[in-house]
């Protein structure tokens, strides 16, 4: 059962969900997502951690970020809004772990660079690496008038980008992804493609884990992970067999175990 917190930052009200008890762990969802990007991880992780899971501004149930949707400073304003929420909910001195998925990985890295209280960082299929993608199938526009066409486009896009195993694209997954897509107002695609990750990581010296699905099409996973971790003893990486981009959803048991070990410091 979640406790729901609504944090007012400027004109945007940001919705945070709190689960479990233990050392604090913040989970940041990806683009076209919400807190539900972590829906298969919350039960396991909340046994050992107090989870703080936002809908970022412009996503899910949270309000829209102040300013123009394509403004050059929208990413910085997003980071500042989340940082203010963390300080409000956890306090200015509380130490915490931080994990981010996809666009949320890029967000988490920038938060870690500016938040002195981040103890450990995990980035899952992180955007912003600046390397080549291996996506072979183009996405299609899901914004249709016909419900059946919307459903078909959502299925196509899940297969093209998010999930490797076709059997994992069931009715629940389609409902979930459609709901998240329809609630998205923040434009993250262009930011995800920019090489913004390395700069943020240079500002964080704590233990950092890069985690990729074996079949993630948003990167050349081994190449990207080796490049990001190269020469830095505080960085490690792991490849999850059989998983696509949405690695924590497609292989939750493996990812939950990896994250629990990582954030316990073992």
mmCIF file of C-alpha atoms in Angstrom:
data_model
loop_
_atom_site.group_PDB
_atom_site.id
_atom_site.type_symbol
_atom_site.label_atom_id
_atom_site.label_comp_id
_atom_site.label_asym_id
_atom_site.label_seq_id
_atom_site.Cartn_x
_atom_site.Cartn_y
_atom_site.Cartn_z
ATOM 1 C CA UNK A 1 0.000 0.000 0.000
ATOM 2 C CA UNK A 2 1.423 3.371 -0.998
ATOM 3 C CA UNK A 3 1.403 6.640 0.886
ATOM 4 C CA UNK A 4 0.837 9.406 -1.659
ATOM 5 C CA UNK A 5 2.575 12.759 -1.223
ATOM 6 C CA UNK A 6 1.799 15.822 -3.336
ATOM 7 C CA UNK A 7 4.692 18.281 -3.374
ATOM 8 C CA UNK A 8 4.086 21.737 -4.802
ATOM 9 C CA UNK A 9 7.040 23.076 -6.797
ATOM 10 C CA UNK A 10 6.193 26.345 -8.532
ATOM 11 C CA UNK A 11 2.950 25.763 -10.405
ATOM 12 C CA UNK A 12 3.573 22.031 -10.733
ATOM 13 C CA UNK A 13 2.312 19.581 -8.142
ATOM 14 C CA UNK A 14 4.537 16.486 -8.165
ATOM 15 C CA UNK A 15 3.048 13.204 -6.953
ATOM 16 C CA UNK A 16 5.376 10.892 -5.008
ATOM 17 C CA UNK A 17 4.535 7.403 -3.755
ATOM 18 C CA UNK A 18 6.126 5.953 -0.636
ATOM 19 C CA UNK A 19 6.370 2.189 -0.093
ATOM 20 C CA UNK A 20 7.895 -0.053 2.568
ATOM 21 C CA UNK A 21 10.460 0.694 5.218
ATOM 22 C CA UNK A 22 14.208 0.658 5.546
ATOM 23 C CA UNK A 23 16.985 2.744 4.034
ATOM 24 C CA UNK A 24 15.622 5.281 1.532
ATOM 25 C CA UNK A 25 15.766 4.472 -2.175
ATOM 26 C CA UNK A 26 14.486 6.846 -4.889
ATOM 27 C CA UNK A 27 13.306 5.258 -8.162
ATOM 28 C CA UNK A 28 13.013 7.457 -11.271
ATOM 29 C CA UNK A 29 10.916 6.257 -14.221
ATOM 30 C CA UNK A 30 11.681 6.669 -17.916
ATOM 31 C CA UNK A 31 10.199 8.667 -20.783
ATOM 32 C CA UNK A 32 6.547 7.997 -21.652
ATOM 33 C CA UNK A 33 6.367 6.480 -18.200
ATOM 34 C CA UNK A 34 5.305 6.949 -14.607
ATOM 35 C CA UNK A 35 5.942 5.295 -11.246
ATOM 36 C CA UNK A 36 4.458 2.181 -12.861
ATOM 37 C CA UNK A 37 7.677 1.560 -14.792
ATOM 38 C CA UNK A 38 8.728 -0.012 -11.446
ATOM 39 C CA UNK A 39 5.510 -1.917 -10.808
ATOM 40 C CA UNK A 40 7.217 -5.343 -10.801
ATOM 41 C CA UNK A 41 10.010 -4.209 -8.490
ATOM 42 C CA UNK A 42 8.253 -2.347 -5.699
ATOM 43 C CA UNK A 43 7.150 -5.347 -3.642
ATOM 44 C CA UNK A 44 10.622 -6.914 -3.505
ATOM 45 C CA UNK A 45 12.586 -3.696 -3.015
ATOM 46 C CA UNK A 46 10.210 -2.306 -0.380
ATOM 47 C CA UNK A 47 10.987 -5.218 1.965
ATOM 48 C CA UNK A 48 14.399 -3.672 2.617
ATOM 49 C CA UNK A 49 13.955 -0.035 1.595
ATOM 50 C CA UNK A 50 11.628 2.881 1.990
ATOM 51 C CA UNK A 51 10.912 3.565 -1.670
ATOM 52 C CA UNK A 52 10.237 7.072 -2.920
ATOM 53 C CA UNK A 53 8.814 6.876 -6.440
ATOM 54 C CA UNK A 54 7.716 10.047 -8.253
ATOM 55 C CA UNK A 55 5.736 10.715 -11.337
ATOM 56 C CA UNK A 56 8.128 13.298 -12.752
ATOM 57 C CA UNK A 57 6.544 16.649 -13.687
ATOM 58 C CA UNK A 58 4.872 16.283 -17.063
ATOM 59 C CA UNK A 59 4.266 12.558 -16.541
ATOM 60 C CA UNK A 60 1.583 10.415 -14.935
ATOM 61 C CA UNK A 61 -0.454 12.133 -12.239
ATOM 62 C CA UNK A 62 1.976 15.007 -11.695
ATOM 63 C CA UNK A 63 1.376 18.508 -12.971
ATOM 64 C CA UNK A 64 3.018 19.950 -16.048
ATOM 65 C CA UNK A 65 6.403 21.606 -15.624
ATOM 66 C CA UNK A 66 6.413 25.391 -15.706
ATOM 67 C CA UNK A 67 7.509 27.037 -18.956
ATOM 68 C CA UNK A 68 7.478 26.074 -22.616
ATOM 69 C CA UNK A 69 7.478 22.296 -23.316
ATOM 70 C CA UNK A 70 10.409 22.571 -25.760
ATOM 71 C CA UNK A 71 12.376 25.257 -23.894
ATOM 72 C CA UNK A 72 16.143 24.785 -23.772
ATOM 73 C CA UNK A 73 16.164 24.881 -19.967
ATOM 74 C CA UNK A 74 13.345 22.378 -19.423
ATOM 75 C CA UNK A 75 15.730 19.596 -18.358
ATOM 76 C CA UNK A 76 17.427 21.754 -15.728
ATOM 77 C CA UNK A 77 14.022 22.827 -14.400
ATOM 78 C CA UNK A 78 12.936 19.182 -14.219
ATOM 79 C CA UNK A 79 16.048 18.268 -12.205
ATOM 80 C CA UNK A 80 15.584 21.228 -9.870
ATOM 81 C CA UNK A 81 11.941 20.304 -9.265
ATOM 82 C CA UNK A 82 12.800 16.723 -8.353
ATOM 83 C CA UNK A 83 15.698 17.814 -6.155
ATOM 84 C CA UNK A 84 13.357 20.114 -4.248
ATOM 85 C CA UNK A 85 10.903 17.243 -3.794
ATOM 86 C CA UNK A 86 13.601 14.939 -2.441
ATOM 87 C CA UNK A 87 14.746 17.540 0.067
ATOM 88 C CA UNK A 88 11.157 18.214 1.142
ATOM 89 C CA UNK A 89 10.278 14.544 1.663
ATOM 90 C CA UNK A 90 13.563 13.047 2.898
ATOM 91 C CA UNK A 91 15.066 16.096 4.559
ATOM 92 C CA UNK A 92 18.224 18.011 3.667
ATOM 93 C CA UNK A 93 20.692 15.596 5.306
ATOM 94 C CA UNK A 94 19.178 12.130 4.733
ATOM 95 C CA UNK A 95 21.424 9.718 2.820
ATOM 96 C CA UNK A 96 19.684 7.711 0.097
ATOM 97 C CA UNK A 97 20.153 5.386 -2.849
ATOM 98 C CA UNK A 98 19.056 6.416 -6.315
ATOM 99 C CA UNK A 99 18.048 4.374 -9.367
ATOM 100 C CA UNK A 100 16.837 5.560 -12.760
ATOM 101 C CA UNK A 101 15.499 3.832 -15.859
ATOM 102 C CA UNK A 102 16.025 5.025 -19.454
ATOM 103 C CA UNK A 103 15.431 8.817 -19.540
ATOM 104 C CA UNK A 104 15.147 8.501 -15.762
ATOM 105 C CA UNK A 105 18.714 7.175 -15.721
ATOM 106 C CA UNK A 106 19.901 10.419 -17.255
ATOM 107 C CA UNK A 107 17.783 12.328 -14.732
ATOM 108 C CA UNK A 108 19.154 10.257 -11.833
ATOM 109 C CA UNK A 109 22.760 10.865 -12.898
ATOM 110 C CA UNK A 110 22.186 14.618 -12.923
ATOM 111 C CA UNK A 111 20.456 14.438 -9.544
ATOM 112 C CA UNK A 112 23.406 12.484 -8.128
ATOM 113 C CA UNK A 113 25.833 15.111 -9.419
ATOM 114 C CA UNK A 114 24.021 17.877 -7.540
ATOM 115 C CA UNK A 115 22.703 16.023 -4.468
ATOM 116 C CA UNK A 116 25.487 15.464 -1.891
ATOM 117 C CA UNK A 117 23.428 12.842 -0.016
ATOM 118 C CA UNK A 118 23.301 10.170 -2.746
ATOM 119 C CA UNK A 119 25.158 7.089 -1.467
ATOM 120 C CA UNK A 120 24.876 4.717 -4.418
ATOM 121 C CA UNK A 121 23.539 5.018 -7.964
ATOM 122 C CA UNK A 122 22.073 2.444 -10.379
ATOM 123 C CA UNK A 123 21.261 3.290 -13.997
ATOM 124 C CA UNK A 124 19.095 0.838 -15.948
ATOM 125 C CA UNK A 125 19.207 1.123 -19.742
ATOM 126 C CA UNK A 126 20.204 4.730 -19.264
ATOM 127 C CA UNK A 127 19.625 7.350 -21.923
ATOM 128 C CA UNK A 128 22.165 10.056 -22.685
ATOM 129 C CA UNK A 129 25.143 7.759 -23.329
ATOM 130 C CA UNK A 130 25.686 9.317 -26.765
ATOM 131 C CA UNK A 131 26.571 6.026 -28.439
ATOM 132 C CA UNK A 132 24.792 4.240 -31.298
ATOM 133 C CA UNK A 133 21.409 2.588 -30.957
ATOM 134 C CA UNK A 134 20.623 -0.740 -32.623
ATOM 135 C CA UNK A 135 16.901 -0.209 -33.028
ATOM 136 C CA UNK A 136 15.916 -1.889 -36.311
ATOM 137 C CA UNK A 137 12.158 -1.199 -36.318
ATOM 138 C CA UNK A 138 10.785 2.340 -36.391
ATOM 139 C CA UNK A 139 8.200 3.483 -33.868
ATOM 140 C CA UNK A 140 4.729 4.421 -35.127
ATOM 141 C CA UNK A 141 2.362 7.186 -34.070
ATOM 142 C CA UNK A 142 -0.054 5.808 -31.472
ATOM 143 C CA UNK A 143 -2.186 8.973 -31.354
ATOM 144 C CA UNK A 144 -5.211 7.699 -33.284
ATOM 145 C CA UNK A 145 -8.956 8.204 -33.065
ATOM 146 C CA UNK A 146 -9.721 4.504 -33.208
ATOM 147 C CA UNK A 147 -9.136 2.448 -30.065
ATOM 148 C CA UNK A 148 -8.076 -0.620 -32.005
ATOM 149 C CA UNK A 149 -5.496 1.370 -33.945
ATOM 150 C CA UNK A 150 -4.143 2.843 -30.719
ATOM 151 C CA UNK A 151 -3.805 -0.638 -29.276
ATOM 152 C CA UNK A 152 -2.016 -1.946 -32.363
ATOM 153 C CA UNK A 153 0.420 0.986 -32.335
ATOM 154 C CA UNK A 154 1.139 0.545 -28.615
ATOM 155 C CA UNK A 155 1.884 -3.143 -29.185
ATOM 156 C CA UNK A 156 4.148 -2.317 -32.124
ATOM 157 C CA UNK A 157 6.109 0.253 -30.130
ATOM 158 C CA UNK A 158 6.538 -2.019 -27.125
ATOM 159 C CA UNK A 159 8.005 -4.632 -29.442
ATOM 160 C CA UNK A 160 10.163 -2.147 -31.362
ATOM 161 C CA UNK A 161 11.717 -0.428 -28.348
ATOM 162 C CA UNK A 162 10.825 -1.700 -24.910
ATOM 163 C CA UNK A 163 10.507 -5.496 -24.664
ATOM 164 C CA UNK A 164 12.344 -8.370 -26.303
ATOM 165 C CA UNK A 165 10.048 -11.309 -25.551
ATOM 166 C CA UNK A 166 6.791 -11.035 -27.492
ATOM 167 C CA UNK A 167 5.059 -13.187 -24.889
ATOM 168 C CA UNK A 168 5.607 -10.443 -22.318
ATOM 169 C CA UNK A 169 3.362 -8.044 -24.273
ATOM 170 C CA UNK A 170 0.088 -9.176 -22.703
ATOM 171 C CA UNK A 171 -3.141 -7.267 -22.057
ATOM 172 C CA UNK A 172 -1.913 -5.913 -18.718
ATOM 173 C CA UNK A 173 1.302 -4.595 -20.288
ATOM 174 C CA UNK A 174 -0.613 -2.973 -23.150
ATOM 175 C CA UNK A 175 -3.012 -1.291 -20.717
ATOM 176 C CA UNK A 176 -0.114 -0.089 -18.589
ATOM 177 C CA UNK A 177 1.913 1.357 -21.440
ATOM 178 C CA UNK A 178 -1.100 2.984 -23.097
ATOM 179 C CA UNK A 179 -2.054 4.663 -19.828
ATOM 180 C CA UNK A 180 1.470 6.016 -19.336
ATOM 181 C CA UNK A 181 1.792 7.238 -22.911
ATOM 182 C CA UNK A 182 -1.509 9.120 -22.777
ATOM 183 C CA UNK A 183 -0.469 10.890 -19.564
ATOM 184 C CA UNK A 184 2.914 12.070 -20.916
ATOM 185 C CA UNK A 185 3.347 15.804 -21.575
ATOM 186 C CA UNK A 186 7.113 16.232 -21.176
ATOM 187 C CA UNK A 187 9.226 15.936 -24.348
ATOM 188 C CA UNK A 188 12.182 13.707 -23.438
ATOM 189 C CA UNK A 189 13.224 12.055 -26.736
ATOM 190 C CA UNK A 190 15.656 14.736 -27.919
ATOM 191 C CA UNK A 191 17.264 14.914 -24.467
ATOM 192 C CA UNK A 192 17.675 11.138 -24.358
ATOM 193 C CA UNK A 193 19.640 11.217 -27.607
ATOM 194 C CA UNK A 194 22.090 13.890 -26.464
ATOM 195 C CA UNK A 195 25.423 12.835 -24.869
ATOM 196 C CA UNK A 196 24.539 14.296 -21.476
ATOM 197 C CA UNK A 197 25.286 11.299 -19.264
ATOM 198 C CA UNK A 198 29.078 11.436 -19.119
ATOM 199 C CA UNK A 199 29.146 15.016 -17.878
ATOM 200 C CA UNK A 200 26.741 14.208 -15.048
ATOM 201 C CA UNK A 201 28.651 11.090 -14.032
ATOM 202 C CA UNK A 202 31.864 13.103 -13.752
ATOM 203 C CA UNK A 203 30.188 14.984 -10.910
ATOM 204 C CA UNK A 204 29.396 11.867 -8.863
ATOM 205 C CA UNK A 205 32.152 9.810 -7.250
ATOM 206 C CA UNK A 206 29.983 7.288 -5.416
ATOM 207 C CA UNK A 207 29.458 3.638 -6.409
ATOM 208 C CA UNK A 208 27.632 3.463 -9.742
ATOM 209 C CA UNK A 209 26.070 0.446 -11.459
ATOM 210 C CA UNK A 210 25.143 0.347 -15.161
ATOM 211 C CA UNK A 211 22.574 -2.335 -15.889
ATOM 212 C CA UNK A 212 21.427 -3.248 -19.398
ATOM 213 C CA UNK A 213 19.157 -5.838 -20.931
ATOM 214 C CA UNK A 214 21.024 -8.128 -23.312
ATOM 215 C CA UNK A 215 18.730 -7.111 -26.192
ATOM 216 C CA UNK A 216 18.322 -3.411 -25.340
ATOM 217 C CA UNK A 217 17.981 -1.609 -28.690
ATOM 218 C CA UNK A 218 18.668 1.865 -27.264
ATOM 219 C CA UNK A 219 22.398 1.141 -27.103
ATOM 220 C CA UNK A 220 25.139 -1.293 -27.916
ATOM 221 C CA UNK A 221 24.958 -2.388 -24.259
ATOM 222 C CA UNK A 222 28.390 -3.944 -23.758
ATOM 223 C CA UNK A 223 30.127 -1.177 -25.686
ATOM 224 C CA UNK A 224 28.239 1.567 -23.844
ATOM 225 C CA UNK A 225 28.739 -0.001 -20.418
ATOM 226 C CA UNK A 226 32.450 -0.597 -20.933
ATOM 227 C CA UNK A 227 32.948 2.961 -22.124
ATOM 228 C CA UNK A 228 31.061 4.455 -19.182
ATOM 229 C CA UNK A 229 32.772 2.260 -16.584
ATOM 230 C CA UNK A 230 36.253 2.339 -18.099
ATOM 231 C CA UNK A 231 39.009 3.469 -15.752
ATOM 232 C CA UNK A 232 36.657 4.225 -12.857
ATOM 233 C CA UNK A 233 36.993 1.825 -9.943
ATOM 234 C CA UNK A 234 33.741 3.043 -8.399
ATOM 235 C CA UNK A 235 31.727 1.996 -11.478
ATOM 236 C CA UNK A 236 30.492 -1.484 -12.389
ATOM 237 C CA UNK A 237 28.157 -2.902 -15.020
ATOM 238 C CA UNK A 238 25.974 -5.940 -15.612
ATOM 239 C CA UNK A 239 24.102 -7.450 -18.563
ATOM 240 C CA UNK A 240 20.751 -9.181 -17.905
ATOM 241 C CA UNK A 241 20.194 -12.134 -20.291
ATOM 242 C CA UNK A 242 16.974 -12.328 -22.285
ATOM 243 C CA UNK A 243 15.834 -8.784 -21.517
ATOM 244 C CA UNK A 244 15.118 -5.801 -23.711
ATOM 245 C CA UNK A 245 15.163 -2.125 -22.774
ATOM 246 C CA UNK A 246 12.510 -2.255 -20.022
ATOM 247 C CA UNK A 247 14.768 -4.644 -18.193
ATOM 248 C CA UNK A 248 13.275 -4.369 -14.689
ATOM 249 C CA UNK A 249 9.821 -5.228 -16.060
ATOM 250 C CA UNK A 250 10.840 -8.068 -18.360
ATOM 251 C CA UNK A 251 13.244 -9.751 -15.898
ATOM 252 C CA UNK A 252 12.057 -8.523 -12.486
ATOM 253 C CA UNK A 253 13.443 -11.344 -10.346
ATOM 254 C CA UNK A 254 16.973 -10.966 -11.674
ATOM 255 C CA UNK A 255 16.896 -7.179 -11.513
ATOM 256 C CA UNK A 256 15.376 -7.097 -8.023
ATOM 257 C CA UNK A 257 18.153 -9.337 -6.717
ATOM 258 C CA UNK A 258 20.816 -7.231 -8.411
ATOM 259 C CA UNK A 259 19.415 -3.986 -7.015
ATOM 260 C CA UNK A 260 18.978 -5.364 -3.508
ATOM 261 C CA UNK A 261 22.605 -6.512 -3.468
ATOM 262 C CA UNK A 262 23.834 -3.252 -4.961
ATOM 263 C CA UNK A 263 22.030 -0.986 -2.532
ATOM 264 C CA UNK A 264 23.006 -3.136 0.452
ATOM 265 C CA UNK A 265 26.631 -2.491 -0.498
ATOM 266 C CA UNK A 266 27.497 -6.143 -1.075
#
